[in-house]
Tab-separated table of C-alpha atoms and ligand atoms in Angstrom:
chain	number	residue	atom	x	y	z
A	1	UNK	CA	10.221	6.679	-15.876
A	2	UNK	CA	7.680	6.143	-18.707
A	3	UNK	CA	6.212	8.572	-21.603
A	4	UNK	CA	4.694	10.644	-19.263
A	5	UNK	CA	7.732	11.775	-17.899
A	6	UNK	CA	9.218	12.907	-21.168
A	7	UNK	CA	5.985	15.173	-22.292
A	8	UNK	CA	5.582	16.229	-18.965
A	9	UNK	CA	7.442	19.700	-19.591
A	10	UNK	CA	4.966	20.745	-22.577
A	11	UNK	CA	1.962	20.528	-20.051
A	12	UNK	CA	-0.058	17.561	-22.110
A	13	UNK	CA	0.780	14.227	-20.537
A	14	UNK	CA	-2.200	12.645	-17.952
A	15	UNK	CA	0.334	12.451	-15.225
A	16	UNK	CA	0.752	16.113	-15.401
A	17	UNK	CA	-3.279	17.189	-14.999
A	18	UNK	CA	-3.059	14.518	-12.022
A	19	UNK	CA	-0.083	16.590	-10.289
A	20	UNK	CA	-2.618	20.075	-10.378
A	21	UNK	CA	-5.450	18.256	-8.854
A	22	UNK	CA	-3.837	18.339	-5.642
A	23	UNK	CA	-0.898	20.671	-4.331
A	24	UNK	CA	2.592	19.393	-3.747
A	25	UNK	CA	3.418	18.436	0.337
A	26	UNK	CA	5.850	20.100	2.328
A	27	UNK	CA	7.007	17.137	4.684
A	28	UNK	CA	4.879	13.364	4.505
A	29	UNK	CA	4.200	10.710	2.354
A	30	UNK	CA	3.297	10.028	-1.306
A	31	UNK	CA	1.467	6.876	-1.949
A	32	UNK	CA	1.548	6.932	-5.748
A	33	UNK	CA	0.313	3.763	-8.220
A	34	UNK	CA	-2.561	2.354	-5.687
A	35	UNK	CA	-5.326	0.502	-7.695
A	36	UNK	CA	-8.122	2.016	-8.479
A	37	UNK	CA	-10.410	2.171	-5.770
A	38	UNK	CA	-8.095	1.068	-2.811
A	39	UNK	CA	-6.776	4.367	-2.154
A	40	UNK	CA	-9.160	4.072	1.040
A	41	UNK	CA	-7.802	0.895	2.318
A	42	UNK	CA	-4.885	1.752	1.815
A	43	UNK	CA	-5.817	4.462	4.452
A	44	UNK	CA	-7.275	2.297	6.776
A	45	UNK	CA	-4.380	0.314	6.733
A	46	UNK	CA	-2.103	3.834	7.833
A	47	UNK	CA	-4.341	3.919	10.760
A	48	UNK	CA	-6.734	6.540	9.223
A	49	UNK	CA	-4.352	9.209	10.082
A	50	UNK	CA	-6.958	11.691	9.176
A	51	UNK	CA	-8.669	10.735	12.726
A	52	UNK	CA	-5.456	12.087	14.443
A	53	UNK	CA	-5.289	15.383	12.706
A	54	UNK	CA	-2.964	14.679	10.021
A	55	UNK	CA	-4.327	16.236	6.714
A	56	UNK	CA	-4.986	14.087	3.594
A	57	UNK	CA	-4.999	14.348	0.132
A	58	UNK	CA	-6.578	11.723	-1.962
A	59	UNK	CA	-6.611	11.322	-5.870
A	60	UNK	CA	-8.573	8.557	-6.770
A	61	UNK	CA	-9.416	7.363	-10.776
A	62	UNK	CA	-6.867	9.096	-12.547
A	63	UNK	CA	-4.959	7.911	-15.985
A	64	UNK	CA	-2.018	6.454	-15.804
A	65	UNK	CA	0.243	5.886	-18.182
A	66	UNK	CA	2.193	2.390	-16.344
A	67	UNK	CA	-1.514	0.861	-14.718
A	68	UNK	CA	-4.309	2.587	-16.257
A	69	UNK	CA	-6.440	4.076	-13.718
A	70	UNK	CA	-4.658	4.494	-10.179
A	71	UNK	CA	-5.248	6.237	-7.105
A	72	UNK	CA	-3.110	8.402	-5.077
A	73	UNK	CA	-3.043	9.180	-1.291
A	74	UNK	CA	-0.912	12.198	0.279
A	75	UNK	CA	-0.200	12.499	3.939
A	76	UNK	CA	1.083	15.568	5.555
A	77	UNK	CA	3.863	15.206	8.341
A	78	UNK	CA	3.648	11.836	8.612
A	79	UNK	CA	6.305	9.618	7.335
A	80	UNK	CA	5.015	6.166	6.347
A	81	UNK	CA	7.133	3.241	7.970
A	82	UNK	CA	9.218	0.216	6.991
A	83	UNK	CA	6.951	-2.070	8.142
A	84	UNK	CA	3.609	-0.281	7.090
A	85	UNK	CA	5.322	-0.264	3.236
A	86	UNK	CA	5.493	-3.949	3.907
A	87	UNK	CA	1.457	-4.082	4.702
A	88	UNK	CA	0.341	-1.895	1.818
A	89	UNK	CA	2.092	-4.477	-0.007
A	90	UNK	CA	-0.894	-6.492	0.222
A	91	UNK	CA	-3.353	-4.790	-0.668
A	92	UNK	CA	-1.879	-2.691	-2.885
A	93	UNK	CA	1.175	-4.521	-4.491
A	94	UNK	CA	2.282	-1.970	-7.710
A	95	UNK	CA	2.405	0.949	-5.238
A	96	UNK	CA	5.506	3.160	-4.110
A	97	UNK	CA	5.923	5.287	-1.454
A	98	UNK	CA	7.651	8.577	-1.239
A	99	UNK	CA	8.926	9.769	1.913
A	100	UNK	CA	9.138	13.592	1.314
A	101	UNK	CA	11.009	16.367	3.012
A	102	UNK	CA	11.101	20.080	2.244
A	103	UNK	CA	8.945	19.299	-1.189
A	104	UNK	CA	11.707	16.740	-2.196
A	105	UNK	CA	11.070	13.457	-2.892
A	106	UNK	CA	14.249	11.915	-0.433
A	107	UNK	CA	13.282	8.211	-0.681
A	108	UNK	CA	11.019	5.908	-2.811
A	109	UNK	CA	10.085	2.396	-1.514
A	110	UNK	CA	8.556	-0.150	-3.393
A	111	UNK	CA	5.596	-2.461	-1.292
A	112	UNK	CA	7.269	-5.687	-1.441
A	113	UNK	CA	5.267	-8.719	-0.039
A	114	UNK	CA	7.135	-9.855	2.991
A	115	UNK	CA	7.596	-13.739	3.143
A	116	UNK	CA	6.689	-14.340	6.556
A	117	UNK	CA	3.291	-12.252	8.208
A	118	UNK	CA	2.901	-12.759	11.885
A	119	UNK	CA	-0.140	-11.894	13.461
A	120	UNK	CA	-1.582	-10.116	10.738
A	121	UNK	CA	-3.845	-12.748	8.567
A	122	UNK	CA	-6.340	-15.019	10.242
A	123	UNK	CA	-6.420	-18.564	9.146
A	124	UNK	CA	-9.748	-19.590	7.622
A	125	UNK	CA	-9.963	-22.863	8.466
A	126	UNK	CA	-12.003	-23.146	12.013
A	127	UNK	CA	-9.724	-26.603	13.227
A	128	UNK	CA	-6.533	-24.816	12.082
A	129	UNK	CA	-4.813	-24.002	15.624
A	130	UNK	CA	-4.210	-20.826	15.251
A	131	UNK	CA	-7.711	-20.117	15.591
A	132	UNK	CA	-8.765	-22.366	18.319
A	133	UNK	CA	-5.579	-21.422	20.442
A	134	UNK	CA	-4.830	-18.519	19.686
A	135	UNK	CA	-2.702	-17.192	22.375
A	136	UNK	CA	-0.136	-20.252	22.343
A	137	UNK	CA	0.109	-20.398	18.247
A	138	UNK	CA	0.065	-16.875	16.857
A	139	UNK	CA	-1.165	-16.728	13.181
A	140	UNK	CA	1.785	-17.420	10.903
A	141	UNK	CA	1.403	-16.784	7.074
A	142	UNK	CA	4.170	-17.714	4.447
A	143	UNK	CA	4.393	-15.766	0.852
A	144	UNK	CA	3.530	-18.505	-1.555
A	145	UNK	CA	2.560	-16.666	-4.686
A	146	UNK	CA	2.706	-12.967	-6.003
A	147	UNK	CA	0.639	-12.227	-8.682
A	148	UNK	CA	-1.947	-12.969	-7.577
A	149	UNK	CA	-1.081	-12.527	-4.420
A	150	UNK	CA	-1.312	-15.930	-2.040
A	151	UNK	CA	-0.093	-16.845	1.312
A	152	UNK	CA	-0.065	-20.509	3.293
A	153	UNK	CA	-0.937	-21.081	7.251
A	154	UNK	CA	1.942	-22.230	8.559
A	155	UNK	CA	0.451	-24.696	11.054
A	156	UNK	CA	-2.613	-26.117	8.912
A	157	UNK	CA	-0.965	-25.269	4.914
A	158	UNK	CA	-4.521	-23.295	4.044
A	159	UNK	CA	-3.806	-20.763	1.650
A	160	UNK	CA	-5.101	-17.501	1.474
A	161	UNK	CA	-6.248	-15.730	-2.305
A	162	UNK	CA	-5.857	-12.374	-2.458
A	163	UNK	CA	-9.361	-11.423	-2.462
A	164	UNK	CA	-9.069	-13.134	1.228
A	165	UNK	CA	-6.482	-11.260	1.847
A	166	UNK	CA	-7.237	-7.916	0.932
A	167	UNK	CA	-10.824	-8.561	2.461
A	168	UNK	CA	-9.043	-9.356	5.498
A	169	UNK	CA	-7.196	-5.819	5.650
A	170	UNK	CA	-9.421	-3.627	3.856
B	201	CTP	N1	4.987	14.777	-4.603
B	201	CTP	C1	4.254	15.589	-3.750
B	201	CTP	N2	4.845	16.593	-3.059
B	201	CTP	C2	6.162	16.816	-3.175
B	201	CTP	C3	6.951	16.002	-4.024
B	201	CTP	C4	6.317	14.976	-4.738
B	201	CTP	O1	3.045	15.423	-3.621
B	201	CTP	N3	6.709	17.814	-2.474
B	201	CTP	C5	4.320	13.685	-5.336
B	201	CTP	C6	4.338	13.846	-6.848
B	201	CTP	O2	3.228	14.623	-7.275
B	201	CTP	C7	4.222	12.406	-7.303
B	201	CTP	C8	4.931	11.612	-6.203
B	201	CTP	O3	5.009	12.485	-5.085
B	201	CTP	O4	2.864	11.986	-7.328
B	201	CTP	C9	6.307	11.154	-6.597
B	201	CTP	O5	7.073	12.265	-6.963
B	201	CTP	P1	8.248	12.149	-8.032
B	201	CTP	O6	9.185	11.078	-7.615
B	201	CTP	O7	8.797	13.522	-8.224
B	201	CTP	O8	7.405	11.757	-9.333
B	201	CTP	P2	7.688	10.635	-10.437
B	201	CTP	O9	9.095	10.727	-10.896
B	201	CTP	O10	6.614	10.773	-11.458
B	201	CTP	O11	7.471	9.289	-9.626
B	201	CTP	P3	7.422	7.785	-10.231
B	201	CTP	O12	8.684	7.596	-11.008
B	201	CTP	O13	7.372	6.932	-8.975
B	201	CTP	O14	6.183	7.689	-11.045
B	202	ZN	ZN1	-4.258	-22.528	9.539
């Protein structure tokens, strides 16, 4: 809870406009402090849920006050899972996710980077064996740094920056 939240109730702080841009959901899912400018990955990475008739709600470019500029993605009825928290991780690492029911917020998860990807990075080394056999060695990617964000082939040791990375999912 920073500033914002304090000078909320006398209608001035940033956080506040951003809240009237775009209604409050009934039922769905909050994605709240993505970087500006990823609030479309981040999208693509739920699956584009706007292509299966979910509505949307996207905020992108707004102040602030914990990350500067940030965007914000809403999605009606649909309640983002465990292991898709885990994804956005990577290409969105400060965001959290707010599962809510009846307009109540009812649980906020923080995208943590999970230590051990399977099957979701592609090695970029063309000898590594994960890419020439792919079916009998599976892509395997340990966490090996955070900020910035890096991850190491398990079979070959190549690591991945997170430009890589988030080229890879975006
Ligand atoms: N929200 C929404 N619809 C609801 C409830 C909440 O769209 N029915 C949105 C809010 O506008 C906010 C986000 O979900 O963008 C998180 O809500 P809340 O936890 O109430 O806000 P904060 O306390 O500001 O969250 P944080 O501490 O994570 O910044
Ligand atoms: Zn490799």
């Amino acid at each position: 809870m920073g500033a914002a939240t304090t000078t909320r109730k006398d209608g001035q702080s940033s956080d506040d406009h951003t809240t009237m841009l775009v209604r409050k959901i009934p039922d769905g899912s909050v994605i709240d402090h993505i970087a500006a400018g990823k609030a479309l990955s981040v999208l693509r990475l739920l699956g584009n849920p706007q292509e299966n008739g979910f509505t949307i709600a996207m905020v992108m470019n707004v102040t602030s006050s914990k990350m500067g500029k940030k965007d914000i993605v809403k999605v009606e009825g649909l309640e983002v899972s465990q292991e898709q928290v885990q994804r956005l991780a990577l290409i969105a690492p400060r965001a959290s996710v707010n599962i809510v029911r009846s307009y109540r917020v009812v649980a906020k998860r923080n995208a943590v980077p999970p230590r051990t990807l399977r099957g979701i990075l592609s090695c970029t080394s063309p000898t590594c064996v994960s890419v020439r056999e792919r079916d009998s060695a599976p892509s395997i990617f340990f966490l090996s740094g955070r900020s910035p964000l890096r991850y190491r082939c398990k079979y070959c040791g190549t690591e991945l920056a997170e430009k890589e990375i988030i080229s890879q999912l975006g």
